[in-house]
Each structure stands twice: as structure tokens, then as C-alpha cells.
mmCIF file of C-alpha atoms in Angstrom:
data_model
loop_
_atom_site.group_PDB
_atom_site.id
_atom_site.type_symbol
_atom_site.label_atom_id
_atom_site.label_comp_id
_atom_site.label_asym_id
_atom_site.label_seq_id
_atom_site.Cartn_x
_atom_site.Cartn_y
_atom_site.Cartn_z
ATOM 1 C CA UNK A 1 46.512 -1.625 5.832
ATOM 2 C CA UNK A 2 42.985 -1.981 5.407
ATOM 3 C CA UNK A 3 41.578 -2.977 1.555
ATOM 4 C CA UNK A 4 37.636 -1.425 2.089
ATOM 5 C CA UNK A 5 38.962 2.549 3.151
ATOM 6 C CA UNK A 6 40.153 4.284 6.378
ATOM 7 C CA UNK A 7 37.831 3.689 9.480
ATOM 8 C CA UNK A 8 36.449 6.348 11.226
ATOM 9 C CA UNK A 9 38.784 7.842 14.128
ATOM 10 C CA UNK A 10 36.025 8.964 16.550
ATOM 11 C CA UNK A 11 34.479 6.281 18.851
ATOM 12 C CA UNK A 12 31.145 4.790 18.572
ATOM 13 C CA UNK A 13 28.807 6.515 21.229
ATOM 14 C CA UNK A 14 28.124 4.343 24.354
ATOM 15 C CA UNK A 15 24.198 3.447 23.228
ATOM 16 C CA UNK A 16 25.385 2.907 19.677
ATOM 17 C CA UNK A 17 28.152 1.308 17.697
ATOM 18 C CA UNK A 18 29.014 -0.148 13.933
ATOM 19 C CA UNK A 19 30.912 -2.988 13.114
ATOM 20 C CA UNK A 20 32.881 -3.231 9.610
ATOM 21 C CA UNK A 21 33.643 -6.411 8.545
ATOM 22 C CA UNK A 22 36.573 -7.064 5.926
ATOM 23 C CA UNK A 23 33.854 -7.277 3.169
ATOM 24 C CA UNK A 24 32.467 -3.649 3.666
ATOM 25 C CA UNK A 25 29.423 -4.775 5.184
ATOM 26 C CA UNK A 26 27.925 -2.697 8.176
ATOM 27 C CA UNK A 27 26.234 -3.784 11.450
ATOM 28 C CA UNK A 28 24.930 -1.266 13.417
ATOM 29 C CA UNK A 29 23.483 -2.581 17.149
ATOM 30 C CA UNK A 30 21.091 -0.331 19.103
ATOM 31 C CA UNK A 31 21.495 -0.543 23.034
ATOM 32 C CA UNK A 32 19.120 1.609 24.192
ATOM 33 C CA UNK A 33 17.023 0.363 26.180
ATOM 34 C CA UNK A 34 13.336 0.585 25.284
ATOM 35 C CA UNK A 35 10.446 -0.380 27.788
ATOM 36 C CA UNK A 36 7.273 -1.046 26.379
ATOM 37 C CA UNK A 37 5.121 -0.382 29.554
ATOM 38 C CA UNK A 38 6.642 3.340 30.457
ATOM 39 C CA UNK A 39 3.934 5.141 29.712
ATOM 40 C CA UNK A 40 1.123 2.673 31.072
ATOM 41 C CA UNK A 41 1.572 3.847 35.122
ATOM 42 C CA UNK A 42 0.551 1.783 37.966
ATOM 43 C CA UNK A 43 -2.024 -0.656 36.877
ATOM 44 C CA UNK A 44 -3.973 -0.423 40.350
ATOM 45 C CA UNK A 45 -2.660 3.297 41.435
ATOM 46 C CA UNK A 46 -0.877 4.236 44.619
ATOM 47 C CA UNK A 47 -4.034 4.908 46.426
ATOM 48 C CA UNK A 48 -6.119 1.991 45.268
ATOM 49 C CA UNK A 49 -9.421 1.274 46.971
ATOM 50 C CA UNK A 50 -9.860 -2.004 48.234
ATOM 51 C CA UNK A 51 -12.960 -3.453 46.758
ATOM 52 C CA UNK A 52 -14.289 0.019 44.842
ATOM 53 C CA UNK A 53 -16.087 -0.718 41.393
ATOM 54 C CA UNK A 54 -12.233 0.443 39.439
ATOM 55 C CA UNK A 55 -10.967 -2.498 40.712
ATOM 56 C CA UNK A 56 -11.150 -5.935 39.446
ATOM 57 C CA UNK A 57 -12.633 -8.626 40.823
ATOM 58 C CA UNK A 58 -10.009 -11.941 41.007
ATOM 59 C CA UNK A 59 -11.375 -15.444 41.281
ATOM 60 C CA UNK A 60 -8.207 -17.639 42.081
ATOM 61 C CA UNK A 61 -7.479 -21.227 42.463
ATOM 62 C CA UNK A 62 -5.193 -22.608 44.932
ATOM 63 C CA UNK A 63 -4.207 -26.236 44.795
ATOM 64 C CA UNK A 64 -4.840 -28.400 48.747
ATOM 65 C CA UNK A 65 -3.697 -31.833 49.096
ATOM 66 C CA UNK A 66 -3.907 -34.102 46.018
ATOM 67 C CA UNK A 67 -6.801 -33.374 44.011
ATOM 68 C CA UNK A 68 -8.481 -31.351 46.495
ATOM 69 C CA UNK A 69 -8.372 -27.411 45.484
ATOM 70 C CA UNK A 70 -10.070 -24.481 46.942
ATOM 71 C CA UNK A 71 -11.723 -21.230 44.905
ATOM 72 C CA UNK A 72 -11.059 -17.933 45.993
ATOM 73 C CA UNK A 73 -12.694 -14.657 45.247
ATOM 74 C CA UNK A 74 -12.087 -11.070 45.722
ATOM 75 C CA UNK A 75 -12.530 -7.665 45.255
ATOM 76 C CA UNK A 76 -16.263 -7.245 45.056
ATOM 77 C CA UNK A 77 -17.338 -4.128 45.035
ATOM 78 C CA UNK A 78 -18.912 -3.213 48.768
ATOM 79 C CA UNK A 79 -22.583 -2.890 47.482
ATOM 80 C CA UNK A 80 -22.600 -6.766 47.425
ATOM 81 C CA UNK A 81 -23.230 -8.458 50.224
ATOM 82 C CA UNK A 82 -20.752 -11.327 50.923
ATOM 83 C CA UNK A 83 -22.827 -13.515 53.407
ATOM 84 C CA UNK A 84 -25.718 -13.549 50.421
ATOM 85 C CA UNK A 85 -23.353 -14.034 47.821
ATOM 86 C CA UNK A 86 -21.643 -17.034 49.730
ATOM 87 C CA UNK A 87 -25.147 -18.541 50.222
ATOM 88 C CA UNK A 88 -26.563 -18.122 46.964
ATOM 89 C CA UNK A 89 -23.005 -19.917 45.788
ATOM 90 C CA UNK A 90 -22.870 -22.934 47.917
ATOM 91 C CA UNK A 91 -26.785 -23.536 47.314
ATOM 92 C CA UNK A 92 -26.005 -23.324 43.492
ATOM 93 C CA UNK A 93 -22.914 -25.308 42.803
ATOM 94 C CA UNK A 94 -23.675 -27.473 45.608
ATOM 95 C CA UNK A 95 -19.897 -27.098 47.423
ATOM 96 C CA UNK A 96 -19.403 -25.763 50.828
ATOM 97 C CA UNK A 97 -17.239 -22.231 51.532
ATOM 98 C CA UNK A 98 -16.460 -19.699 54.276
ATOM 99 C CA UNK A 99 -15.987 -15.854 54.209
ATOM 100 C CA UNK A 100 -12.324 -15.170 55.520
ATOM 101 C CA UNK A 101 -11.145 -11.864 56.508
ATOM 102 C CA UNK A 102 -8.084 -10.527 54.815
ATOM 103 C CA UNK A 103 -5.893 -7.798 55.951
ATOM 104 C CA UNK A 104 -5.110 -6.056 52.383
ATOM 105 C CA UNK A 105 -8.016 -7.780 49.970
ATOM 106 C CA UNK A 106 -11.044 -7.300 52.809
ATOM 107 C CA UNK A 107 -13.735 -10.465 52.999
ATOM 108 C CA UNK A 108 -12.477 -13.267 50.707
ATOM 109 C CA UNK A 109 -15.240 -15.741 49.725
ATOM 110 C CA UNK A 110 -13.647 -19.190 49.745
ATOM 111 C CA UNK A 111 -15.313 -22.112 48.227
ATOM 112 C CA UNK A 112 -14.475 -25.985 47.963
ATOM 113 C CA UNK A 113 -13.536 -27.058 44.433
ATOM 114 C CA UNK A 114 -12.816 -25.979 41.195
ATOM 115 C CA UNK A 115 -15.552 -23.210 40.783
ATOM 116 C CA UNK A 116 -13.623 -20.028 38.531
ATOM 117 C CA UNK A 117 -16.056 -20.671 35.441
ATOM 118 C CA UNK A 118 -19.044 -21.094 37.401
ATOM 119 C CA UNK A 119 -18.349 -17.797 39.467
ATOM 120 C CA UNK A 120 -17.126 -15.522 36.402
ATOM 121 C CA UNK A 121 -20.830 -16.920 34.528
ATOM 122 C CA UNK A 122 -22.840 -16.296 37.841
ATOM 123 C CA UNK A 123 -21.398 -12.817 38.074
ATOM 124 C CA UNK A 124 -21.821 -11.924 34.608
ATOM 125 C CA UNK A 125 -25.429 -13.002 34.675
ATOM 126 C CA UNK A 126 -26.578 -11.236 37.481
ATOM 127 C CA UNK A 127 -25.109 -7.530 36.282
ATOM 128 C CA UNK A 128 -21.344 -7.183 36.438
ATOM 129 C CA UNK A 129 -19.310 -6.853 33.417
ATOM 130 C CA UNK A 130 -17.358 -9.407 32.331
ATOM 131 C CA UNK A 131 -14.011 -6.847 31.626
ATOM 132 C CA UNK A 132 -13.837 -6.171 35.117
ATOM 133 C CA UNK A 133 -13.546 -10.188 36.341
ATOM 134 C CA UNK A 134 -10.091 -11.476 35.890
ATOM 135 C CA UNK A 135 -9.944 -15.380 36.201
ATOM 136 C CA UNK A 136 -6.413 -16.944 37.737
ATOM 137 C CA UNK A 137 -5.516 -20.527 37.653
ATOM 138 C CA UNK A 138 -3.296 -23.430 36.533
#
């Protein structure tokens, strides 16, 4: 015998169901599922071009032994020229670096150091936008 009225002989669908409590209060749950990136697509596309001007260019920190760390960057856009680039670098933040060749990401500059924030303002100044550099780190 129920004191708050007769319940409800069908059964709650599988994405949605109420509970009634003893005090005629309702709680209804919602299980659908809901993702919030479904209509966004591939970020970088299933034919992405290594190093075209769509991509961005990452500047990455990876941690050596103890305090030592090295700077990575990649994905410049092919009308720079690496070998300059990594020489106008090491004579400006006075560090040493190599060009390394990577199967997927192309020519990675490498430098000794800490050097995102100095990289990301060098870039900007000399002509590349600042929405297309994407800074990774600690």
C-alpha cells in the first residue's frame, strides 16, 4: 500500500528513469551520454601536412638529468630555413642546439636550456602570429 498514489506500471526507458521517494518528491537522472567535442572533428585532419602554415608550430620542453633541460621546436612552416633559424637562435640566447631529423615532425630544432618564451617572442617579432605557436612545458 503506497500513501502518495499508484506508481506508474510501464518501465523507465533505458537512457531515462524517475525515482519516487515516500514523500512525493521526484528525481529524474539523465544517462545519455553527451560529448562536448562531437562536432569539433580532427583537430589536425587525416591528411595533415607536416610543417604547412595550418599547422601549429610546438616549442616543447623536455627535462635531461637534474636541472639540465633541452628546448624543442617544430612545425615551422617550410619557407623558413632551419640551419638560419638555428644560428640566429644560438647567437641570440647564447645556448648551443642541433637540427635533428624526425620521421613524422620533419627537422626539429633542439636547443640547450629553458628557451620556450624566448622562441614564442623571437617568432612573434619577426612575422608569425602568435595564435599559431603553441607553448608546452612543466
Amino acid at each position: 500500500m503506497h500513501c502518495c498514489g499508484p506508481r506508474s506500471v510501464t518501465p523507465p526507458s533505458v537512457t531515462q528513469f524517475s525515482i519516487t521517494s515516500p514523500l512525493s518528491l521526484t528525481v529524474t537522472f539523465n544517462l545519455n551520454s553527451y560529448d562536448p567535442f562531437a562536432d569539433e572533428g580532427d583537430p589536425l585532419g587525416d591528411n595533415a601536412d607536416v610543417g604547412s602554415t595550418a599547422d601549429y608550430i610546438h616549442i616543447r620542453i623536455q627535462q635531461r638529468n637534474g636541472r639540465k633541460t633541452l628546448t624543442t621546436l617544430q612545425g615551422l612552416p617550410k619557407q623558413y630555413d632551419p640551419k638560419k633559424l638555428l644560428k640566429a637562435f644560438k647567437k641570440e640566447f647564447a645556448c648551443n642546439g642541433t637540427l635533428v631529423d624526425d620521421e613524422k615532425m620533419g627537422q626539429v630544432i633542439q636547443l640547450q636550456g629553458d628557451q620556450r618564451a624566448k622562441i614564442s617572442s623571437f617568432l612573434v617579432e619577426n612575422g608569425l602570429e602568435k595564435s599559431t605557436i603553441k607553448v608546452h612545458g612543466f
